[in-house]
Coordinates of C-alpha atoms in Angstrom, one line a residue:
X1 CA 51.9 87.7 105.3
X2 CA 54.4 87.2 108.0
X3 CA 53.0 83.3 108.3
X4 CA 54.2 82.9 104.6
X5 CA 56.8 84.8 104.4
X6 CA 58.5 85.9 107.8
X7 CA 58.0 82.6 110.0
X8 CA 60.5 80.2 110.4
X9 CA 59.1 76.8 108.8
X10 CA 59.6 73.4 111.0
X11 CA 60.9 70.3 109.9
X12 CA 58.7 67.2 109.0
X13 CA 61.3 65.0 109.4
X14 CA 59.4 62.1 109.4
X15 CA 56.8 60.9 107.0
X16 CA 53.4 62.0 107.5
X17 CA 50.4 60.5 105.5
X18 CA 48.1 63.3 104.0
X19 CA 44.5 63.4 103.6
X20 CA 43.8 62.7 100.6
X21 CA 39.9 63.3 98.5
X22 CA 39.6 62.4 95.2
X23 CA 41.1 59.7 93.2
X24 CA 44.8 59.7 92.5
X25 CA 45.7 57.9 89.3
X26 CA 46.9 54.6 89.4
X27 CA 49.7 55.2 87.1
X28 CA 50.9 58.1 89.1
X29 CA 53.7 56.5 91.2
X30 CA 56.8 59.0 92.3
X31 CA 58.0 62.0 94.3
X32 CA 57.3 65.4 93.8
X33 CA 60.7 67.4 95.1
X34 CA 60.4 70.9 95.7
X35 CA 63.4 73.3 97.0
X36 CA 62.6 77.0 98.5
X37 CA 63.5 79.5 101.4
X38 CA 61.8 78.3 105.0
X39 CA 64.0 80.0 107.3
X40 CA 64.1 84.0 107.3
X41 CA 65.7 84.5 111.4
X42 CA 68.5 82.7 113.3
X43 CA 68.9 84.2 116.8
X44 CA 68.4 87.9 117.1
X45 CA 69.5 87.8 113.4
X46 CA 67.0 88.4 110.3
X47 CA 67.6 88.0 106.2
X48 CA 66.5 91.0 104.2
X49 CA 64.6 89.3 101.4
X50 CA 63.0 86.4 101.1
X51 CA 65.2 84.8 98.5
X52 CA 67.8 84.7 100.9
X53 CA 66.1 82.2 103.6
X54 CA 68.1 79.0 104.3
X55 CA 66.8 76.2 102.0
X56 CA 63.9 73.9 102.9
X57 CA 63.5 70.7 100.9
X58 CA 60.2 69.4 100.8
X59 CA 58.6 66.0 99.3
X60 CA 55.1 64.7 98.1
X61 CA 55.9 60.7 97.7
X62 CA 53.0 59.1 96.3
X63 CA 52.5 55.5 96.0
X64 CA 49.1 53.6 95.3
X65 CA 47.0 56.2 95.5
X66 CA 48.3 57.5 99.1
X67 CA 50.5 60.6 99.6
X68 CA 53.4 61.0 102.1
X69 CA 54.8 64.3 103.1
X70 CA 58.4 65.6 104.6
X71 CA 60.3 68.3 104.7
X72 CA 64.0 69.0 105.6
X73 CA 66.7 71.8 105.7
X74 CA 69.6 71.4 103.2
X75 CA 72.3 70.9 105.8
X76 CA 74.6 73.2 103.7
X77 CA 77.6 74.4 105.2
X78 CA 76.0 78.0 105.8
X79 CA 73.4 76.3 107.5
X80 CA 75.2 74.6 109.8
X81 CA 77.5 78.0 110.4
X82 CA 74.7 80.3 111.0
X83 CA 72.6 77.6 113.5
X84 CA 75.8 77.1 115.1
X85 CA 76.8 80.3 115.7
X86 CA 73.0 81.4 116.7
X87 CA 73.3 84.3 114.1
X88 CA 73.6 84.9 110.2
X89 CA 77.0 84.7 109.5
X90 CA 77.4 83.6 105.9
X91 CA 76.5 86.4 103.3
X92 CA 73.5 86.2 101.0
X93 CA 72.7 88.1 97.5
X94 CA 70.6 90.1 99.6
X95 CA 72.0 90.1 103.1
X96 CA 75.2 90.7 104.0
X97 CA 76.8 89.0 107.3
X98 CA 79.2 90.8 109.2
X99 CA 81.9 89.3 112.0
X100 CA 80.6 89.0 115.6
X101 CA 81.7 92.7 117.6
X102 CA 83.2 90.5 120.6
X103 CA 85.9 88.9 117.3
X104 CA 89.1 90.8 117.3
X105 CA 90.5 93.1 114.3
X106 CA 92.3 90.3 112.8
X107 CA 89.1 88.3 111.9
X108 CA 87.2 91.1 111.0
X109 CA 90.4 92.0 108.5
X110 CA 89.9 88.7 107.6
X111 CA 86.2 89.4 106.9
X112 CA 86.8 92.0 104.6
X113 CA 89.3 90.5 102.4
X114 CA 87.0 87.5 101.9
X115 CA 84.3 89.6 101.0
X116 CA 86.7 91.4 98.5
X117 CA 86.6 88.6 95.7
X118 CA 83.6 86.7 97.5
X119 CA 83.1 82.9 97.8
X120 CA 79.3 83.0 97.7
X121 CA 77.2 80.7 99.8
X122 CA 76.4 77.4 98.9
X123 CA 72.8 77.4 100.6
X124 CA 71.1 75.8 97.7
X125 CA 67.3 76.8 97.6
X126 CA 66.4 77.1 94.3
X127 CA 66.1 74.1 92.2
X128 CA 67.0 70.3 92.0
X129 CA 69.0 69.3 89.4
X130 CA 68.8 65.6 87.9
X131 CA 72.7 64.7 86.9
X132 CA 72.9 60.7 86.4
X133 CA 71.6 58.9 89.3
X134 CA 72.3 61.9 91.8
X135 CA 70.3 64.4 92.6
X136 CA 71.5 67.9 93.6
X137 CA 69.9 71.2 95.3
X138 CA 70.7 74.0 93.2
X139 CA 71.3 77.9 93.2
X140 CA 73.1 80.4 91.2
X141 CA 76.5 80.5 92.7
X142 CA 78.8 78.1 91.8
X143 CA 78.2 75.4 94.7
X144 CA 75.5 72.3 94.3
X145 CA 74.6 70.4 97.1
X146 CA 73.8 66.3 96.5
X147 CA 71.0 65.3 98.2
X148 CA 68.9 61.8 98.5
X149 CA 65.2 62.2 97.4
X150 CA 63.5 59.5 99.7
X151 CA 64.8 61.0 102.6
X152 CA 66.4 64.2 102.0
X153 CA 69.2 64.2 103.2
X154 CA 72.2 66.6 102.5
X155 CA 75.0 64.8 101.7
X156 CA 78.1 66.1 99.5
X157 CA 79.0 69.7 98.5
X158 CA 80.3 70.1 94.9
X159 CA 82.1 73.4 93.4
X160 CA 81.1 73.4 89.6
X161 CA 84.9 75.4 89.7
X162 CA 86.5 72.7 90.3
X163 CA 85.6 71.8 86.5
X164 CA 85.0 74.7 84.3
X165 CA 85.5 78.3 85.5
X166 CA 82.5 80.0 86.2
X167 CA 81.4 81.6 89.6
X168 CA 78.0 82.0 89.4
X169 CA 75.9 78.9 87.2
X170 CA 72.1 78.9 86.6
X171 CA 69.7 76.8 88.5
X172 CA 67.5 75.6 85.1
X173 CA 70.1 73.2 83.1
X174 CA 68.3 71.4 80.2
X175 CA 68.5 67.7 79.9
X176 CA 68.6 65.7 76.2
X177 CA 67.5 62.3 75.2
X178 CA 70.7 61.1 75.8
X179 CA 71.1 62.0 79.8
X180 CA 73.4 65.0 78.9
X181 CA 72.9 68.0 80.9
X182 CA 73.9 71.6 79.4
X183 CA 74.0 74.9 81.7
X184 CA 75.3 78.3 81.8
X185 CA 77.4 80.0 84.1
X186 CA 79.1 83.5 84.2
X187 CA 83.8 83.5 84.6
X188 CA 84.2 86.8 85.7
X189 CA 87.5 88.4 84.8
X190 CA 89.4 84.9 84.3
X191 CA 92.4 85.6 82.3
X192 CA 91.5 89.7 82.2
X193 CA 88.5 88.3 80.2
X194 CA 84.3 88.0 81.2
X195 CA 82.5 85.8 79.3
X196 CA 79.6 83.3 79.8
X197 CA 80.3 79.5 79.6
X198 CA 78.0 77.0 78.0
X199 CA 79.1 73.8 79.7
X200 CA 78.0 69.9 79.2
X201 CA 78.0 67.2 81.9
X202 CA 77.6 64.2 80.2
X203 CA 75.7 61.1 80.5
X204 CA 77.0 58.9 83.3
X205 CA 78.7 55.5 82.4
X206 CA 76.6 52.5 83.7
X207 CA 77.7 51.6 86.4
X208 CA 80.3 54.6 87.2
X209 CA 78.3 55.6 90.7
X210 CA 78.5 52.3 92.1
X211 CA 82.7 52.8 91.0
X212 CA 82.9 56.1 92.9
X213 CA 82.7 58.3 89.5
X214 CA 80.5 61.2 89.0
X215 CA 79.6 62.7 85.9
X216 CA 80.6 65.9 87.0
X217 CA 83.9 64.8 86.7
X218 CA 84.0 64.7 82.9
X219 CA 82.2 68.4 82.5
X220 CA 83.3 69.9 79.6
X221 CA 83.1 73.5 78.1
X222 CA 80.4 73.6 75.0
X223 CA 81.4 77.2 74.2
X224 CA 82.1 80.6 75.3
X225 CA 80.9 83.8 74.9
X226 CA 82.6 86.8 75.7
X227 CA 80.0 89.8 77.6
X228 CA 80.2 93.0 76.2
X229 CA 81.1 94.6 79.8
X230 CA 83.8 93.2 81.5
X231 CA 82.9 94.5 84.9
X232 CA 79.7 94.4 84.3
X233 CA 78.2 90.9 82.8
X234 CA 74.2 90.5 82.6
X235 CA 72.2 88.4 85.4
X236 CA 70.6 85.5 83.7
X237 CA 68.1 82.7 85.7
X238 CA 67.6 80.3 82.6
X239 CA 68.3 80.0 78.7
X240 CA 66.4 78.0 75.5
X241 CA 67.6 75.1 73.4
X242 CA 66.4 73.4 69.9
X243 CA 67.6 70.7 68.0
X244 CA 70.3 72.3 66.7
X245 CA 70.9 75.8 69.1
X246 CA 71.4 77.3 72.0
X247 CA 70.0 81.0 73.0
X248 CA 71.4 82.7 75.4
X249 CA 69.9 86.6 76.1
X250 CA 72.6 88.9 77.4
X251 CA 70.2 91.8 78.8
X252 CA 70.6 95.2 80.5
X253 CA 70.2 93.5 83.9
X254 CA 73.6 94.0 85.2
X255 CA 75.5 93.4 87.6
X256 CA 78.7 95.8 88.8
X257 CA 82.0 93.8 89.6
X258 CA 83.9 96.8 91.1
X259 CA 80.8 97.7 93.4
X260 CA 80.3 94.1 94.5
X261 CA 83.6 94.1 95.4
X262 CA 83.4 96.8 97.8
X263 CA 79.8 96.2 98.7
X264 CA 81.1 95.1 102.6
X265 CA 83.5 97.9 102.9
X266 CA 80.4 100.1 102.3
X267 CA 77.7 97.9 104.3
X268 CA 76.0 97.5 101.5
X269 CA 74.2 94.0 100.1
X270 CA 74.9 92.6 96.9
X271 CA 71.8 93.1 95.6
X272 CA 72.6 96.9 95.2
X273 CA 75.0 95.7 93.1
X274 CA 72.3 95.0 90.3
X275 CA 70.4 97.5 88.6
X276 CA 68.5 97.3 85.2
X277 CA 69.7 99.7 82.4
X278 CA 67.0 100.9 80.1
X279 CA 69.3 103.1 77.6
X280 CA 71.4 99.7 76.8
X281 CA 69.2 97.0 74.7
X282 CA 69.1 93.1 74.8
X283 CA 71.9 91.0 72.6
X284 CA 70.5 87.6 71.7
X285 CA 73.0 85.2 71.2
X286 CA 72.6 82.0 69.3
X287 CA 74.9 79.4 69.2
X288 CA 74.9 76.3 66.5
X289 CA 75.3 73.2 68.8
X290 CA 76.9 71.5 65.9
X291 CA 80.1 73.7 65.2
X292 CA 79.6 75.1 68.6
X293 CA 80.5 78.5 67.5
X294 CA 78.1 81.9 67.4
X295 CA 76.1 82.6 64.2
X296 CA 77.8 85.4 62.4
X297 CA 74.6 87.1 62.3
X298 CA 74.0 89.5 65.3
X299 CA 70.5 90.2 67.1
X300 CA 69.0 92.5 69.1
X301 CA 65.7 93.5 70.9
X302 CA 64.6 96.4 73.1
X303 CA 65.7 96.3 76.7
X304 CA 64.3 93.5 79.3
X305 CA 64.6 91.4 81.8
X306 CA 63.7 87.5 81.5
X307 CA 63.8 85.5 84.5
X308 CA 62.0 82.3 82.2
X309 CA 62.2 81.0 78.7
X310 CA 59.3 78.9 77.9
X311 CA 60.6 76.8 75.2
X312 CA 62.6 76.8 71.5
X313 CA 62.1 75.3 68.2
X314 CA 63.3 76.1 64.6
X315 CA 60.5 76.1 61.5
X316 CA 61.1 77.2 58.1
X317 CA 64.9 78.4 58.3
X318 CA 63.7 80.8 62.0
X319 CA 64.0 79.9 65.3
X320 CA 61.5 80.8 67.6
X321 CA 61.5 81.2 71.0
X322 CA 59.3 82.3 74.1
X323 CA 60.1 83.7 77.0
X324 CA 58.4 85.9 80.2
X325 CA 59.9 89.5 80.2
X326 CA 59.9 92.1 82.2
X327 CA 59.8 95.8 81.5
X328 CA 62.4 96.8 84.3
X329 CA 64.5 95.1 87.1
X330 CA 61.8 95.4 90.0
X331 CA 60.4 92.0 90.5
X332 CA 63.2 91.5 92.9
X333 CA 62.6 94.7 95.0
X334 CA 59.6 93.8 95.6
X335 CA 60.4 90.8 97.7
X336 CA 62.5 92.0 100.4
X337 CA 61.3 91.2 103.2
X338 CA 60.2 95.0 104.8
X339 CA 57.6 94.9 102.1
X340 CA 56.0 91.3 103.0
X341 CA 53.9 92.6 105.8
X342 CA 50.2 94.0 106.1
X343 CA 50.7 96.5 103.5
X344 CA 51.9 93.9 101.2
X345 CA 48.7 94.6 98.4
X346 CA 50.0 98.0 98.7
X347 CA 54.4 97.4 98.9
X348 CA 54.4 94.6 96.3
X349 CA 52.8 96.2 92.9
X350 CA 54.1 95.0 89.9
X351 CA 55.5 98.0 87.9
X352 CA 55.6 95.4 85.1
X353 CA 53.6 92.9 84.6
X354 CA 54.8 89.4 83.1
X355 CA 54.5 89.2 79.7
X356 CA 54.6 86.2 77.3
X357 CA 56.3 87.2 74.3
X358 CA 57.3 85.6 71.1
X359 CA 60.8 85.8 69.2
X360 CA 61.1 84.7 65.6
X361 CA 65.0 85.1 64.0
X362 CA 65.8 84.3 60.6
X363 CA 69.0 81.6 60.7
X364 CA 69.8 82.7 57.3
X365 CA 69.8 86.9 56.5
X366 CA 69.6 87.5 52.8
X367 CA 72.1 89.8 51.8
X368 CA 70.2 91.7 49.1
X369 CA 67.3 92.3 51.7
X370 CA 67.0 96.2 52.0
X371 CA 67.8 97.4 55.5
X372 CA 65.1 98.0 57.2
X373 CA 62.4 94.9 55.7
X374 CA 61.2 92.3 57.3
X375 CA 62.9 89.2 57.7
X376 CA 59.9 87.3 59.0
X377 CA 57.8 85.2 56.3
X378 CA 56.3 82.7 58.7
X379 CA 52.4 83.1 58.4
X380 CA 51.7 82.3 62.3
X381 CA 53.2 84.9 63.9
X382 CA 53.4 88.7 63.7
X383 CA 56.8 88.4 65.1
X384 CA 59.1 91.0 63.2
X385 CA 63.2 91.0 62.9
X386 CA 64.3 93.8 60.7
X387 CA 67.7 93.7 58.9
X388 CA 70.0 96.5 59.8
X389 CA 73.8 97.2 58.7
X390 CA 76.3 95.6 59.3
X391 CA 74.7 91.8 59.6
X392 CA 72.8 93.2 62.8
X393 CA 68.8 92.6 62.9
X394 CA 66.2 94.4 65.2
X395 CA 63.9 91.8 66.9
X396 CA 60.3 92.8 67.9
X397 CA 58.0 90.0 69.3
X398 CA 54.6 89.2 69.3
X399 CA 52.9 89.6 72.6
X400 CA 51.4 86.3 73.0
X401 CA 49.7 86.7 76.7
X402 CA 50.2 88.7 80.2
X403 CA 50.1 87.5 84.0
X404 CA 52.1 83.9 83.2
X405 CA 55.2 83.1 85.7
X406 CA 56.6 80.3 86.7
X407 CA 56.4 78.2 82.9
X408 CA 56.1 74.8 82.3
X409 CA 55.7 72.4 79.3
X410 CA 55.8 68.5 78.8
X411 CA 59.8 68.7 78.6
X412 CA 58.8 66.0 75.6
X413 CA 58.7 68.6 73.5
X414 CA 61.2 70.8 74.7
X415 CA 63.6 72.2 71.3
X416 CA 60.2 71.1 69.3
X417 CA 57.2 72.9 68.3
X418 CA 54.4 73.0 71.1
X419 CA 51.3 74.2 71.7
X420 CA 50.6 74.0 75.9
X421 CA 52.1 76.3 78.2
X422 CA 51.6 75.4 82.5
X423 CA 51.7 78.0 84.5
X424 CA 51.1 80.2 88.0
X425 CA 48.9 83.0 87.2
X426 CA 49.8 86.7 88.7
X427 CA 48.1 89.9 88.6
X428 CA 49.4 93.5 89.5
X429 CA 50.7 91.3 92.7
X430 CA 54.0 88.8 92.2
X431 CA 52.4 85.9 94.1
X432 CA 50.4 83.4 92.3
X433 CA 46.9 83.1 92.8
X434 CA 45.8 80.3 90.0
X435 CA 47.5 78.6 87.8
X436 CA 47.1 78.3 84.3
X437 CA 47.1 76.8 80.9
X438 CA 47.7 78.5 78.3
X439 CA 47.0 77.4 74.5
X440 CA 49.7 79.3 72.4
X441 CA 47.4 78.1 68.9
X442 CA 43.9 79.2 70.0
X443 CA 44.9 82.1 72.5
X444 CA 43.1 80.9 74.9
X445 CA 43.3 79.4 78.5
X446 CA 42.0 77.3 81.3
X447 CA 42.0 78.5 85.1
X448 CA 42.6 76.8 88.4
X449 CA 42.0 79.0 91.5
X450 CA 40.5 79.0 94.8
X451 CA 40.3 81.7 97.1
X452 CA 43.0 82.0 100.1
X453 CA 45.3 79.3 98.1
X454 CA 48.8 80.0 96.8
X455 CA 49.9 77.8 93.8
X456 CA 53.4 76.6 93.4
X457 CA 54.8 76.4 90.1
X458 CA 53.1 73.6 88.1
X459 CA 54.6 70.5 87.2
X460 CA 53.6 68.1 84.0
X461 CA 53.8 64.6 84.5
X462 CA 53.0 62.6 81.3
X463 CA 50.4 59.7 81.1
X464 CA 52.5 56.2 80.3
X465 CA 52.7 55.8 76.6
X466 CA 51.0 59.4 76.3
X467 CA 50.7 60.5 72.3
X468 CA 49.0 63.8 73.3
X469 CA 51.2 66.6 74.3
X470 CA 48.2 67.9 77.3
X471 CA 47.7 64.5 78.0
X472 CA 48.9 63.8 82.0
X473 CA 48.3 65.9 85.2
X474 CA 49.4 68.5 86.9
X475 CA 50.8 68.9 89.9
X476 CA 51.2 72.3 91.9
X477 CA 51.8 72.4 96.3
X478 CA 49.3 75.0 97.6
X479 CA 49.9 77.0 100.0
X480 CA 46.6 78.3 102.3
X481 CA 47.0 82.1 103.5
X482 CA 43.6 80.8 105.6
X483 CA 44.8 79.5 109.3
X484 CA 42.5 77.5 109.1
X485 CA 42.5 75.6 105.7
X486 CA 45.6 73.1 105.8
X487 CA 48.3 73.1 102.6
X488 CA 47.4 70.3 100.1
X489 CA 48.8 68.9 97.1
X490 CA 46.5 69.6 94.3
X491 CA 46.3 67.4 91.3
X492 CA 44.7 67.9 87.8
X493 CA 43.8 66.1 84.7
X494 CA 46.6 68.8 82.6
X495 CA 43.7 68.1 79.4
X496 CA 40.6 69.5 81.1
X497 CA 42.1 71.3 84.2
X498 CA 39.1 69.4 86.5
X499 CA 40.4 68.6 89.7
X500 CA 41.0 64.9 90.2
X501 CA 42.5 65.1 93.5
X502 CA 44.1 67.0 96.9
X503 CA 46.1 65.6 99.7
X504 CA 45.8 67.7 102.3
X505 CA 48.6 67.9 105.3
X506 CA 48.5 69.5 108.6
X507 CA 52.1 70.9 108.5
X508 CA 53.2 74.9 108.2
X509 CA 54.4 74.3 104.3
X510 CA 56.1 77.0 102.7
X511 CA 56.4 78.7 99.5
X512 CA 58.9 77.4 97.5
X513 CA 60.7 77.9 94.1
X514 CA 61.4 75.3 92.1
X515 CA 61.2 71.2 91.2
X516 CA 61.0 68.1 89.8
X517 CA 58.8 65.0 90.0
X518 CA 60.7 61.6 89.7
X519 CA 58.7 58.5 88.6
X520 CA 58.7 55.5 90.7
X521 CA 61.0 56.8 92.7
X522 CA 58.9 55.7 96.0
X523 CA 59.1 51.6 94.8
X524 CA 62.5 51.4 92.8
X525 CA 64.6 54.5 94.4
X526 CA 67.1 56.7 92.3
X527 CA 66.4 54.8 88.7
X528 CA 63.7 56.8 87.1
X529 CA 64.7 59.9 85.5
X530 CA 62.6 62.9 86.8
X531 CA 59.7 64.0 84.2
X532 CA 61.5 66.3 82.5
X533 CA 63.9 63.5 81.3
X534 CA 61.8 60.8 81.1
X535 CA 59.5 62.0 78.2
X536 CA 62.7 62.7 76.2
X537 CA 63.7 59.5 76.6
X538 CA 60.3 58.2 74.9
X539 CA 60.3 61.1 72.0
X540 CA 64.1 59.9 71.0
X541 CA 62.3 58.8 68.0
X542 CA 63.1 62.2 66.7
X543 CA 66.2 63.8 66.2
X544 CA 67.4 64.2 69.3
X545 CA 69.1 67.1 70.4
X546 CA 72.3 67.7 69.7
X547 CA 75.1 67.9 72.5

């Protein structure tokens, strides 16, 4: 465990070709970006949990059948503090840096005051984020880093506060036909007032890079919702959009303002600042995209956590949505870094195990329903919302499939009904060992797996001028726990889930989070939208969503 977790990753600074057996299809032209935690120690120094590790940008390009690999730390600014002060000295969600011993009591003063009303770290390692022609390395605070995707390197530092208020933001914004990007971030007590902002960054204007303007510049605030705590707003890592809404779940996974605020003081991380409450339940929020106001209607479900939504669509006056839960807040526990060791089998149990479930809310409550029926006439789903008083309804999904992290669909048919789900397959253990797809009509599923190998979360990339929604491949980095097996990219026909491909690399890859793949990026740089965009683009056809 500690070679996948514990040990500092090198750089592959320079292209190296991979290995590769099998055939890689023709059409296939791009780079797969992938962002995640590679370095755990600087100097005598070590993070606590994984998900604090300095971020390690990794690329697959792949051009004519031939695959290229590199990898590069995000030069962030807490990068280049902690390397150059040989020690962690920038704060993480799970680590908390204090001031050198040798610094006198006016720094470490200083230290504490800063840690009072923190300004979080800007160590991007999550995601990458498509906005215009730039891409950006993402992670839930407030700061984006832009990067370039053929040779990844870090260049500007943007602070999303410098155009709506929020501190912390999400690191899975959803894109429409129209290159608009929407995300959600958290303004804690701004104007005595908490509240969760839905914001839009435009489409760019051709040509406004090349004039020095950014879209980012022109963010806007979509709406507002205020939290029902004020010093205690719900953790969030993603949120679902249709056609015509936006969900947002506000769940019991909270964290503490006043506690964070002190956390320093008491030498305590951040991360003891969150904690799951099972006595409070889950308020699901819908917003219409068209007045861009809340529903009148108020919903509720049973206590969870949701790290994922699958996907959103509305059918016969509902609006259905999926989404992983959790029965408790312990996923995150379980990946400090004490546990990844030997013992791990034994330290990192799931209490709960993933579950796919399936919301169904009516859009339109009758008023002469008797409390307590069921709002739910759609014959595909035993999906329930009962109407209580007071325009409130009692949601209770249908369990659809367990051991799914990690989701992803062909973003063509993301807001519209679907049928495929893509995704890493986990037991009683949070580490993927296959990936899956899963067939949300038929119940049933295909399985990639081979023993030792680690999947990354799997990507879709459409065929050209695909009218299927499975047809395209897949495309998931594995990592080897076997010395002696090297890391490869894997690649699969996404209809049958045969193997059609793997370029192999003999570098020390890591594990990472999150992605995207951008199409023809390796011949025409930075003009292809990554695959999540692109397939909107072809399906604008339909309505498209509304920003």
């Amino acid at each position: 465990m500690e070679i996948i977790f514990g040990r500092n990753k090198k750089e592959q600074l320079e292209p190296v070709r991979a290995r590769v057996t099998g055939k890689i299809p023709a059409w296939l032209q791009g780079i797969l970006l992938r962002n995640g935690p590679g370095m755990h120690t600087v100097g005598e120094t070590r993070y606590n949990h994984w998900f604090d590790g300095l971020a390690l940008l990794h690329s697959f390009t792949i051009r004519d059948g031939e695959v290229y690999y590199r990898s590069k730390y995000l030069r962030s600014d807490t990068y280049t503090a902690n390397i150059e002060a040989n020690r962690i000295v920038v704060s993480e969600f799970g680590t908390m840096a204090y001031p050198d011993p040798c610094k006198n009591i006016f720094s470490k003063a200083f230290s504490y005051l800063s840690h009072t009303i923190p300004d979080f770290t800007d160590n991007c390692l999550i995601n990458i984020m498509r906005c215009g022609e730039d891409f950006y390395a993402t992670t839930e605070t407030s700061y984006i880093r832009r990067i370039n995707p053929q040779t990844l390197e870090t260049l500007e530092k943007v602070d999303f506060r410098k155009y709506v208020a929020v501190n912390l933001a999400t690191s899975h914004p959803h894109y429409d036909a129209a290159g608009n990007v929407l995300n959600v971030g958290t303004s804690i007590v701004d104007k005595g007032k908490t509240k969760y902002v839905i914001f839009k960054i435009p489409a760019p204007v051709p040509g406004g890079r090349k004039e020095g303007r950014s879209p980012l510049k022109d963010t806007e605030v979509f709406c507002s919702i205020a939290a029902h705590s004020l010093l205690s707003p719900s953790y969030y890592h993603s949120f679902g959009v249709t056609e015509n809404y936006i969900i947002f779940l506000e769940q019991p996974f909270k964290l503490d303002i006043l506690k964070m605020a002190t956390a320093y003081i008491r030498g305590v991380s951040w991360a003891s600042c969150l904690a799951f409450h099972g006595e409070d339940k889950t308020h699901i929020h819908i917003i219409d995209r068209r007045t861009r106001k809340p529903v009148p209607t108020k919903y509720h479900t049973d206590p969870m956590v949701v790290f994922h939504h699958v996907n959103a669509y509305e059918e016969d006056g509902c609006l259905l949505f999926d989404v992983i839960t959790y029965e408790d807040g312990s996923l995150y526990q379980l990946f400090y870094l004490a546990n990844l060791n030997e013992d791990f089998k034994e330290n990192s149990r799931l209490t709960s195990m993933p579950t796919l479930k399936r919301f169904v809310l009516p859009l339109h409550v009758d008023k002469n329903a008797e409390v307590g029926s069921n709002l739910i006439k759609l014959s595909s789903t035993t999906a329930r919302a009962l109407k209580e008083k007071d325009d409130q309804v009692y949601c209770q999904p249908e369990l659809l499939c367990e051991g799914l992290e990690l989701p992803h669909i062909n973003y063509a048919h993301n807001g519209q009904p679907y049928r495929y789900i893509f995704a890493a397959g986990v037991q009683w253990s949070p580490i993927p060992t296959k990936i899956i797809k899963y067939d949300i009509l038929t119940k049933s599923s295909l399985t990639w797996r081979e023993e030792h190998c680690w999947p990354a979360e799997p990507l879709f990339v459409p065929t050209p001028g695909a009218k299927d929604e499975d047809d395209g491949i897949i495309l998931s980095a594995i990592v080897s726990t076997d010395p002696q097996k090297s890391p490869f990219l894997l690649v699969l026909d996404a209809r049958t889930f045969t193997e059609l491909a793997r370029a192999s690399v003999d570098v020390e890859m890591h594990l990472d989070f999150h992605g995207l793949f951008i199409p023809d990026a390796g011949r025409d740089p930075g003009k292809q939208a990554p695959s999540q965009e692109a397939p909107a683009r072809a399906a604008a056809g339909r309505a498209a969503p509304r920003t």
